[in-house]
Structures are given as structure tokens and as C-alpha cells.
mmCIF file of N, CA and C in Angstrom:
data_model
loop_
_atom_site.group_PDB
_atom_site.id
_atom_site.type_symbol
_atom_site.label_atom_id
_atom_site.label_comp_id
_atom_site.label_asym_id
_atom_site.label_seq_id
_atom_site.Cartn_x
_atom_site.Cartn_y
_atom_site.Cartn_z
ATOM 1 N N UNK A 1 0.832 -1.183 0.000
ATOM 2 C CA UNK A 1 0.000 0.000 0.000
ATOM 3 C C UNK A 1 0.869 1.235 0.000
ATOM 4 N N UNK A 2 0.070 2.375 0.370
ATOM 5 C CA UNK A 2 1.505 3.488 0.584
ATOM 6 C C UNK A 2 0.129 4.626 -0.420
ATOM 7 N N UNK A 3 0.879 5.601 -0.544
ATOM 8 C CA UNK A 3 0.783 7.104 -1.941
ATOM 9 C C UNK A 3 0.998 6.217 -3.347
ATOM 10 N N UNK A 4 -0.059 7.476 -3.995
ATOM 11 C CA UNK A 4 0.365 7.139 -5.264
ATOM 12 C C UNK A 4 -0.170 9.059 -5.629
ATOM 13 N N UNK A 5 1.852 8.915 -6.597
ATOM 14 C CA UNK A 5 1.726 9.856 -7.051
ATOM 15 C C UNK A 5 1.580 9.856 -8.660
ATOM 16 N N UNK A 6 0.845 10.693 -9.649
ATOM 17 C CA UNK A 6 1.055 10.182 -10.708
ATOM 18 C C UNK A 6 1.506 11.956 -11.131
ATOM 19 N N UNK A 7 2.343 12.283 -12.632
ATOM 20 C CA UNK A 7 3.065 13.558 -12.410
ATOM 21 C C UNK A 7 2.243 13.165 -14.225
ATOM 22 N N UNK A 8 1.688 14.073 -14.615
ATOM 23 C CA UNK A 8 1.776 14.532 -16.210
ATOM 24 C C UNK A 8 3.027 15.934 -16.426
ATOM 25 N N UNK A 9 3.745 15.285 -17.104
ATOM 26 C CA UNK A 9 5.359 16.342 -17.410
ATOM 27 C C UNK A 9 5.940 15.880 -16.914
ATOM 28 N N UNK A 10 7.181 16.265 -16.767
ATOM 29 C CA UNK A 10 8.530 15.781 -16.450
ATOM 30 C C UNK A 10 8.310 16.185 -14.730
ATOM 31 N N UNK A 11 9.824 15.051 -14.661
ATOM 32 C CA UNK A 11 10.367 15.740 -13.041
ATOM 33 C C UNK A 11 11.911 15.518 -12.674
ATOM 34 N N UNK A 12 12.132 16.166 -11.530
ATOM 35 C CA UNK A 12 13.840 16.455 -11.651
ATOM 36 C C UNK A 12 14.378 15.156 -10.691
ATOM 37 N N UNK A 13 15.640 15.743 -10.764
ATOM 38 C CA UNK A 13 16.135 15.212 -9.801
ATOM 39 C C UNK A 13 16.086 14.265 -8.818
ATOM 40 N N UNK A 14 16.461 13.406 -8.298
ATOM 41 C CA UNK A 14 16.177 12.343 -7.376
ATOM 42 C C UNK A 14 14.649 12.149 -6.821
ATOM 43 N N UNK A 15 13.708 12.151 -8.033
ATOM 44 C CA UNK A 15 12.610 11.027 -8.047
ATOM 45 C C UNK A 15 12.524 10.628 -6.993
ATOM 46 N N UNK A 16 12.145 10.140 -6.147
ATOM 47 C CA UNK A 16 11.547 8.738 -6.065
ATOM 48 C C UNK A 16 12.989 8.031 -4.735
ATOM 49 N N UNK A 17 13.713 9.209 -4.559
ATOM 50 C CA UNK A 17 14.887 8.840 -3.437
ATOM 51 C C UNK A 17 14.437 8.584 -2.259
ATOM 52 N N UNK A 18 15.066 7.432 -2.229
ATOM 53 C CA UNK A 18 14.825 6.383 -0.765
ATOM 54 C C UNK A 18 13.254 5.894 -0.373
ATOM 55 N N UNK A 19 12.648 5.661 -1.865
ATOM 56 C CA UNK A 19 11.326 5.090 -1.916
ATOM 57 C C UNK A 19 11.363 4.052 -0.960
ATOM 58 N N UNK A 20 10.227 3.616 -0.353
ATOM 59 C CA UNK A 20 10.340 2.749 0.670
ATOM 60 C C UNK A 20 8.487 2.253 0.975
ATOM 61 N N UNK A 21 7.810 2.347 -0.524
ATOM 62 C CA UNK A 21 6.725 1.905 -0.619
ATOM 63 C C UNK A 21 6.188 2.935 -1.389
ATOM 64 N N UNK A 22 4.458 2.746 -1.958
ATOM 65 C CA UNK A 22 3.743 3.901 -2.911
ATOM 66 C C UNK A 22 3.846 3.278 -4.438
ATOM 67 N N UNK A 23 3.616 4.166 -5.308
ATOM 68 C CA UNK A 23 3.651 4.458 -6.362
ATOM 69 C C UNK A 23 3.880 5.431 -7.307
ATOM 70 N N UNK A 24 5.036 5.853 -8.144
ATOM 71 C CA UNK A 24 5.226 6.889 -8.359
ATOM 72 C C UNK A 24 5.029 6.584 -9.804
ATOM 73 N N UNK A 25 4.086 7.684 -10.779
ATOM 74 C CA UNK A 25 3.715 7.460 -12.262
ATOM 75 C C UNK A 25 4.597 8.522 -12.716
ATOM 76 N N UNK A 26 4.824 8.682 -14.126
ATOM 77 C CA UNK A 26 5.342 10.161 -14.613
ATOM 78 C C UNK A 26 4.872 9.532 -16.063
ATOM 79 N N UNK A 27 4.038 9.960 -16.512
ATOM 80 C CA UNK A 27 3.764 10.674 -18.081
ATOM 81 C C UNK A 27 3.575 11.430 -18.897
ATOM 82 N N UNK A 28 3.631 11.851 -19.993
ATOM 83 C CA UNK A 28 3.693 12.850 -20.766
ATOM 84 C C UNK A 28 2.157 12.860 -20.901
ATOM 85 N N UNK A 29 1.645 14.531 -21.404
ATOM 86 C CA UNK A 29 0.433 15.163 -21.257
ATOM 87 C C UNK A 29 0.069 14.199 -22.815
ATOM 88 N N UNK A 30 -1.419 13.729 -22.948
ATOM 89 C CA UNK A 30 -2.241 13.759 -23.945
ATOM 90 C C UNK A 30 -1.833 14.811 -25.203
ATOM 91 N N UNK A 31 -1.313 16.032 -25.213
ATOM 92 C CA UNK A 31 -1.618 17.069 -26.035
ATOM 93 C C UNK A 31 0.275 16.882 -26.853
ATOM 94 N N UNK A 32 0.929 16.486 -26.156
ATOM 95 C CA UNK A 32 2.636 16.473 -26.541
ATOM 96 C C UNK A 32 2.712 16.193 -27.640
ATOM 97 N N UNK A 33 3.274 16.444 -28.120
ATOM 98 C CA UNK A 33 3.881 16.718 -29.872
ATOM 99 C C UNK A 33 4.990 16.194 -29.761
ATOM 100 N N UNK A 34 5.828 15.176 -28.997
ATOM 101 C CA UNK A 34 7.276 14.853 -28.986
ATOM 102 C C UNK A 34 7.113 13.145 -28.431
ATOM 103 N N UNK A 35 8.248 12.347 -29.063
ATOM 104 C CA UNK A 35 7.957 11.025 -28.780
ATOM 105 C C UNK A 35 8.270 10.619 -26.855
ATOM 106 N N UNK A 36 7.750 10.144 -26.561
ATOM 107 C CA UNK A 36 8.671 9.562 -24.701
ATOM 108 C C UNK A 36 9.864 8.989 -24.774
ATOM 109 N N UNK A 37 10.034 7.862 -26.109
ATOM 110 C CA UNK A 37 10.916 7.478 -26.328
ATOM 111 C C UNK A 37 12.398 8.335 -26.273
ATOM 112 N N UNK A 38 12.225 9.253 -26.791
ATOM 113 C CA UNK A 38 13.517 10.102 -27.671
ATOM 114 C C UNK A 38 13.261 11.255 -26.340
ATOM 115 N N UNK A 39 12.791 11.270 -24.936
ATOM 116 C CA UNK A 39 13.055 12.369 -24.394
ATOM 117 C C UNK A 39 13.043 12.045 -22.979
ATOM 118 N N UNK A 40 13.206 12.594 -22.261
ATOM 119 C CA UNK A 40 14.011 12.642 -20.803
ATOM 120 C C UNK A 40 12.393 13.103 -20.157
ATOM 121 N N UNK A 41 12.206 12.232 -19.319
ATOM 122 C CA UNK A 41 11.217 12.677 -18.388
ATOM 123 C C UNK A 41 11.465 12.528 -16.442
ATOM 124 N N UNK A 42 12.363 12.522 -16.530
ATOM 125 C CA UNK A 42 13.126 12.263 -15.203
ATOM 126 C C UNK A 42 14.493 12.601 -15.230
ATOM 127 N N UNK A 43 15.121 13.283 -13.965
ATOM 128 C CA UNK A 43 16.127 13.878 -13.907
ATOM 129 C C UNK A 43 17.561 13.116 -13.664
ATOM 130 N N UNK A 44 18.461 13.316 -12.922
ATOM 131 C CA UNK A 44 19.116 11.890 -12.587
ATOM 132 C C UNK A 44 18.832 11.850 -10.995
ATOM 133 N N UNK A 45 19.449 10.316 -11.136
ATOM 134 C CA UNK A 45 19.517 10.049 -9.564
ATOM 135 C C UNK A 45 18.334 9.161 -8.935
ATOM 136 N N UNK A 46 17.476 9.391 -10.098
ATOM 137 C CA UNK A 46 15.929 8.510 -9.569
ATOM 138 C C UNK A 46 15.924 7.396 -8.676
ATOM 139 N N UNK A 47 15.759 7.202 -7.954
ATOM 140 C CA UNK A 47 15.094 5.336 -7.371
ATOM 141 C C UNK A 47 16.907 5.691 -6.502
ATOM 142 N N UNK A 48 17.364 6.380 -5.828
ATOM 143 C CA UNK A 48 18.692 6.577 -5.023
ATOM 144 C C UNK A 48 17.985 5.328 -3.852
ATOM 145 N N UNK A 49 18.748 4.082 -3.723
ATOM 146 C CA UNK A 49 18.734 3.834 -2.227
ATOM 147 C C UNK A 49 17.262 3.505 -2.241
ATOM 148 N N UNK A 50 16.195 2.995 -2.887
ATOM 149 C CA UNK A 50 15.047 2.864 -2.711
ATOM 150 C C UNK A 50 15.158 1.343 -2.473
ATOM 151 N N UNK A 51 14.246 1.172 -1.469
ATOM 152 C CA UNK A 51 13.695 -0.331 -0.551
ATOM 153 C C UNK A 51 12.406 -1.079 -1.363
ATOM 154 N N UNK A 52 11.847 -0.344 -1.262
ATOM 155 C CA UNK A 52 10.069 -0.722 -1.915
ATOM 156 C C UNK A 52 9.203 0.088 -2.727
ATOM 157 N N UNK A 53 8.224 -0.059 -3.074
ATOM 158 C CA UNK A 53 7.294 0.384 -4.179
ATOM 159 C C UNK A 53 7.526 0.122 -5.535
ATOM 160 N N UNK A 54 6.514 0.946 -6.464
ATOM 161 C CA UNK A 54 6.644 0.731 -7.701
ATOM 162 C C UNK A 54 6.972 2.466 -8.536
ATOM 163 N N UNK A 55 7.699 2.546 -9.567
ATOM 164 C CA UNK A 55 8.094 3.505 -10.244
ATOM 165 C C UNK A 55 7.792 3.064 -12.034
ATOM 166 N N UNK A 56 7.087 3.906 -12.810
ATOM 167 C CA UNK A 56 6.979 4.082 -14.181
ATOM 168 C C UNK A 56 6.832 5.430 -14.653
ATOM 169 N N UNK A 57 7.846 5.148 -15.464
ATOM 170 C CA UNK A 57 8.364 6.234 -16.164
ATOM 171 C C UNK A 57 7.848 6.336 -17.996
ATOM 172 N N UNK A 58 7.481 6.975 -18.528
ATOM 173 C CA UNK A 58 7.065 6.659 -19.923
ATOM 174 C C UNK A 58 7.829 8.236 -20.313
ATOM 175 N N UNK A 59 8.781 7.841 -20.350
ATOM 176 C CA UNK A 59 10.034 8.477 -20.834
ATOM 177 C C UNK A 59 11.451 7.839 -20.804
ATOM 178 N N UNK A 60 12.646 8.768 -20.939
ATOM 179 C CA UNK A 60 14.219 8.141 -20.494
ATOM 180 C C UNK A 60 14.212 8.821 -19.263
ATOM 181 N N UNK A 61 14.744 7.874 -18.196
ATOM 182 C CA UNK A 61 15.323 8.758 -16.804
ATOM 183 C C UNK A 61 17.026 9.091 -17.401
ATOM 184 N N UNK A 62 17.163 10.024 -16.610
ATOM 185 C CA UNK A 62 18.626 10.764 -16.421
ATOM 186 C C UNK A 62 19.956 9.716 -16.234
ATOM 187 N N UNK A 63 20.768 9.940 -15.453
ATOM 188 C CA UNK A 63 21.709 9.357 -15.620
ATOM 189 C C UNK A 63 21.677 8.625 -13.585
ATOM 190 N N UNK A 64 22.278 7.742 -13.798
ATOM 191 C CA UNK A 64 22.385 7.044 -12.599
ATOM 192 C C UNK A 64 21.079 6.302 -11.561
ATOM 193 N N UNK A 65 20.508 6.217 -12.872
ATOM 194 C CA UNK A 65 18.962 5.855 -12.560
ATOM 195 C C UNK A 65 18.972 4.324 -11.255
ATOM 196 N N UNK A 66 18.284 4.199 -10.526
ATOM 197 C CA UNK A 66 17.912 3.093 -9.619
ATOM 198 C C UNK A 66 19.740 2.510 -8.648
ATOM 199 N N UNK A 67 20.229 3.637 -8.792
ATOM 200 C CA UNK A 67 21.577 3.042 -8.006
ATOM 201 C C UNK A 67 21.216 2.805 -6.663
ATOM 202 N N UNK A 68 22.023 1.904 -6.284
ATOM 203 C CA UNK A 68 21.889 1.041 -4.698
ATOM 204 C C UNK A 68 20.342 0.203 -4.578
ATOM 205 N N UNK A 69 19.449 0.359 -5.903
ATOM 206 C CA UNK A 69 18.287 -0.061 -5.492
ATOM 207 C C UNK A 69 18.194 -1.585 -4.564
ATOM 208 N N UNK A 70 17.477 -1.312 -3.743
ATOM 209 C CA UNK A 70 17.349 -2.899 -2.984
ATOM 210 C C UNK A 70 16.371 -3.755 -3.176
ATOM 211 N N UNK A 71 14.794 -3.007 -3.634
ATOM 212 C CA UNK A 71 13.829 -3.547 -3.498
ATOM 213 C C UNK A 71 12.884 -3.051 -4.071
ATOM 214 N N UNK A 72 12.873 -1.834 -4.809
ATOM 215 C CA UNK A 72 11.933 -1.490 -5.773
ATOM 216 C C UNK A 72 11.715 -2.007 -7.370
ATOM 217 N N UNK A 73 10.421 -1.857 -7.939
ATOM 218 C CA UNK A 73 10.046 -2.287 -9.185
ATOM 219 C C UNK A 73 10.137 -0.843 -9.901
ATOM 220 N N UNK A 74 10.865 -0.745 -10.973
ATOM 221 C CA UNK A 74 10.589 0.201 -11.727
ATOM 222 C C UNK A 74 10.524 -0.145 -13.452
ATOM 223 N N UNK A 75 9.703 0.710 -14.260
ATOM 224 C CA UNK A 75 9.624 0.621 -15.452
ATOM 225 C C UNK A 75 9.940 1.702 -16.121
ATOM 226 N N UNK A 76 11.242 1.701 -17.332
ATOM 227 C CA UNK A 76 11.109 3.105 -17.502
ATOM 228 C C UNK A 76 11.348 2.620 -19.413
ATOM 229 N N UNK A 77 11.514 4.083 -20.225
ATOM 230 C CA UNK A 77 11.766 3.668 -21.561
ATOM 231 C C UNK A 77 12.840 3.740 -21.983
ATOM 232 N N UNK A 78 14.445 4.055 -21.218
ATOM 233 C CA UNK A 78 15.677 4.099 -21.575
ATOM 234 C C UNK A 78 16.434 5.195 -20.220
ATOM 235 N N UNK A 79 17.931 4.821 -20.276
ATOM 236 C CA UNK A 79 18.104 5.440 -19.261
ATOM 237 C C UNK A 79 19.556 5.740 -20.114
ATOM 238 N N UNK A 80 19.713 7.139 -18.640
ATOM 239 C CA UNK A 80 21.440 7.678 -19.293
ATOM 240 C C UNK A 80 22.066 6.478 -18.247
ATOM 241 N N UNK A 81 23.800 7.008 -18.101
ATOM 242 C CA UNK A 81 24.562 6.753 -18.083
ATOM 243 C C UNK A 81 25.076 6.038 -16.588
ATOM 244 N N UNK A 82 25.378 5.140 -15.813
ATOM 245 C CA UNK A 82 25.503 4.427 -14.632
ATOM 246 C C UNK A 82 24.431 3.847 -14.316
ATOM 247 N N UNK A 83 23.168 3.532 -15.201
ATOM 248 C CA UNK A 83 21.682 2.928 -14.561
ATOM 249 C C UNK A 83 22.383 1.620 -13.592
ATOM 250 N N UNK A 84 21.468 1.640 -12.950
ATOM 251 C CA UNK A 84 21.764 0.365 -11.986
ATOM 252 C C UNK A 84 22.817 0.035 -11.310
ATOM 253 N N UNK A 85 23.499 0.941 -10.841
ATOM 254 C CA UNK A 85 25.203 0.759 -10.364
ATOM 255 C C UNK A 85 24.729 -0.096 -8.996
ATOM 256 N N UNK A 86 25.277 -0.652 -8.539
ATOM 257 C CA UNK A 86 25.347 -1.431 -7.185
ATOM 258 C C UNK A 86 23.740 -2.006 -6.811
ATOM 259 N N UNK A 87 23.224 -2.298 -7.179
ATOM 260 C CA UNK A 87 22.120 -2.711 -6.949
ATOM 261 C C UNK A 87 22.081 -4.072 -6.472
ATOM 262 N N UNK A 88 21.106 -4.054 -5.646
ATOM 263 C CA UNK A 88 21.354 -5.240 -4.365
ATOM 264 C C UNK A 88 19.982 -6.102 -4.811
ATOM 265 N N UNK A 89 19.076 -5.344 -5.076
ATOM 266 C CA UNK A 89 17.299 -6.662 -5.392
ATOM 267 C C UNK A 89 16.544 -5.545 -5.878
ATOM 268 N N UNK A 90 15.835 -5.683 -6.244
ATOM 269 C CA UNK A 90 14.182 -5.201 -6.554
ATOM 270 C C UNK A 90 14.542 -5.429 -8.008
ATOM 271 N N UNK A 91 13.904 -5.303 -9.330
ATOM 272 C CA UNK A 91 13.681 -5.136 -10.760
ATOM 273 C C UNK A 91 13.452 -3.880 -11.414
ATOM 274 N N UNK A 92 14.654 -3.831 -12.295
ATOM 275 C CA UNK A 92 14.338 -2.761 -13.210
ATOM 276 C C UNK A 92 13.977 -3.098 -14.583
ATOM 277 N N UNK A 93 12.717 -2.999 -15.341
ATOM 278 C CA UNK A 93 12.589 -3.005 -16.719
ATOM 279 C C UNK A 93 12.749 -1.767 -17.453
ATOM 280 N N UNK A 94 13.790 -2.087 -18.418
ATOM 281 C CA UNK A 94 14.373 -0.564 -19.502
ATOM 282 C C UNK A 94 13.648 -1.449 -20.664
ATOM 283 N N UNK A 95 13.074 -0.556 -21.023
ATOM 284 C CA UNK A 95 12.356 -0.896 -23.123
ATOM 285 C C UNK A 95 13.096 -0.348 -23.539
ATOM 286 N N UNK A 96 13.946 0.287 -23.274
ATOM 287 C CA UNK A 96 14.767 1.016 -24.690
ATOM 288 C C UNK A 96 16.611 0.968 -24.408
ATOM 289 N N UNK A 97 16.887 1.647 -24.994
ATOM 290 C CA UNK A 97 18.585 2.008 -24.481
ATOM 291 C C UNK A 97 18.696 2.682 -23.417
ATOM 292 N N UNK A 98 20.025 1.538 -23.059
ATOM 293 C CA UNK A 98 20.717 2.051 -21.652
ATOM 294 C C UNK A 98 21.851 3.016 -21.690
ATOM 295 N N UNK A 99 22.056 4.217 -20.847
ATOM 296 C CA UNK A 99 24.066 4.122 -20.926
ATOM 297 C C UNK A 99 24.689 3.170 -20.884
ATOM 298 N N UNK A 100 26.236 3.814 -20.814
ATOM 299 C CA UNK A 100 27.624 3.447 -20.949
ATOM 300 C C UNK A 100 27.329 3.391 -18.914
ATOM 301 N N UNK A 101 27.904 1.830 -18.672
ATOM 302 C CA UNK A 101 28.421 1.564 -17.278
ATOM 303 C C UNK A 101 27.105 0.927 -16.683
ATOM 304 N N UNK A 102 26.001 0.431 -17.407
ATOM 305 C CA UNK A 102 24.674 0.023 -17.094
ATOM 306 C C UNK A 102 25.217 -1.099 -16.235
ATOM 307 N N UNK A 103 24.267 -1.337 -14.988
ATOM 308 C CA UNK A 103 24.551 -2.607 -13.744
ATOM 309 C C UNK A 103 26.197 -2.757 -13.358
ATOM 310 N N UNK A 104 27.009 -1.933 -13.321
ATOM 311 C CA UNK A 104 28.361 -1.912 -12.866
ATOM 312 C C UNK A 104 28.089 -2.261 -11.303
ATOM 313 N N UNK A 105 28.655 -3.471 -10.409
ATOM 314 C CA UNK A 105 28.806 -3.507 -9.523
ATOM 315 C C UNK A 105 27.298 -3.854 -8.226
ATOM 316 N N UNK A 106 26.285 -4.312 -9.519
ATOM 317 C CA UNK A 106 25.499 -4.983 -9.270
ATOM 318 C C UNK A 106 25.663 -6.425 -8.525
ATOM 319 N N UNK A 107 25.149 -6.484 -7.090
ATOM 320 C CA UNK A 107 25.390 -8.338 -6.642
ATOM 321 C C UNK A 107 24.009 -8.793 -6.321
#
């Protein structure tokens, strides 16, 4: 159980840091003229250190997306650069391209 936030537009910076249950949505408005695929809807740093809940993204997150994650579910459509560094449990699904250094130091 927990919040559920859902965001039409983008959002910055550490998302969703030290999630620890909820739901966090982010999609682009009905009216957008630009693909999700090909654009950044999350800042970096998203899912920092997060334990629990769920995260979808219908965009690319930033760079260093879901590092240290332990236990959260997230869905996003491509990520920059260090996605998944040290990550200990939970699931990340990327549909699209990752950075350079994707799951480095993942156990």
C-alpha cells in the first residue's frame, strides 16, 4: 500500500529517493507533440537507495537511474549513463537504451 503519485510532465532530480513503498507514475500530457521514447522525463539520480514500491516512467530517466536499489520495481523507456550501479534486489525493466556503465557492480 503506501501514496500514489502520478506527475503529467517531467520531473527532476532524485525522483523517487529512498522510496520505501507507494507508487510513483510520470507521463507525458495527452496534447505532446514529442515522442517519450527520444526524451528525458526524469532527472538523474531517480530510485537513489530505494527499498520498496513501484516507479513508471514513460520516458528516459537521467543518468544514474535506480543506483543502490534494494527492493523497488521500476519501469522506464531508456536510461542515461551508470543505470543500476550497485544494486542489491528489486527489478528494473528498460524498453529502450541504456548508458555506458549500465549494472556496474550490481550483486
Amino acid at each position: 500500500k503506501g501514496i500514489k503519485l502520478e506527475i503529467i510532465g517531467d520531473s527532476n532530480d532524485y525522483l523517487g529517493k529512498g522510496l520505501s513503498g507507494g507508487k510513483i507514475i510520470a507521463k507525458i500530457s495527452n496534447e505532446a507533440t514529442f515522442s517519450p521514447e527520444e526524451n528525458i522525463i526524469a532527472g538523474n539520480a531517480c530510485l537513489y537507495g530505494a527499498t520498496k514500491g513501484e516507479v513508471y516512467l514513460d520516458g528516459i530517466a537521467g543518468e544514474r537511474f535506480c543506483v543502490r536499489n534494494s527492493g523497488a520495481l521500476a519501469v522506464v523507456l531508456g536510461t542515461g549513463v551508470h543505470g543500476c550501479e550497485y544494486m542489491t534486489g528489486g527489478q528494473v525493466v528498460v524498453l529502450g537504451d541504456v548508458g555506458a556503465n549500465f549494472a556496474a557492480g550490481m550483486s
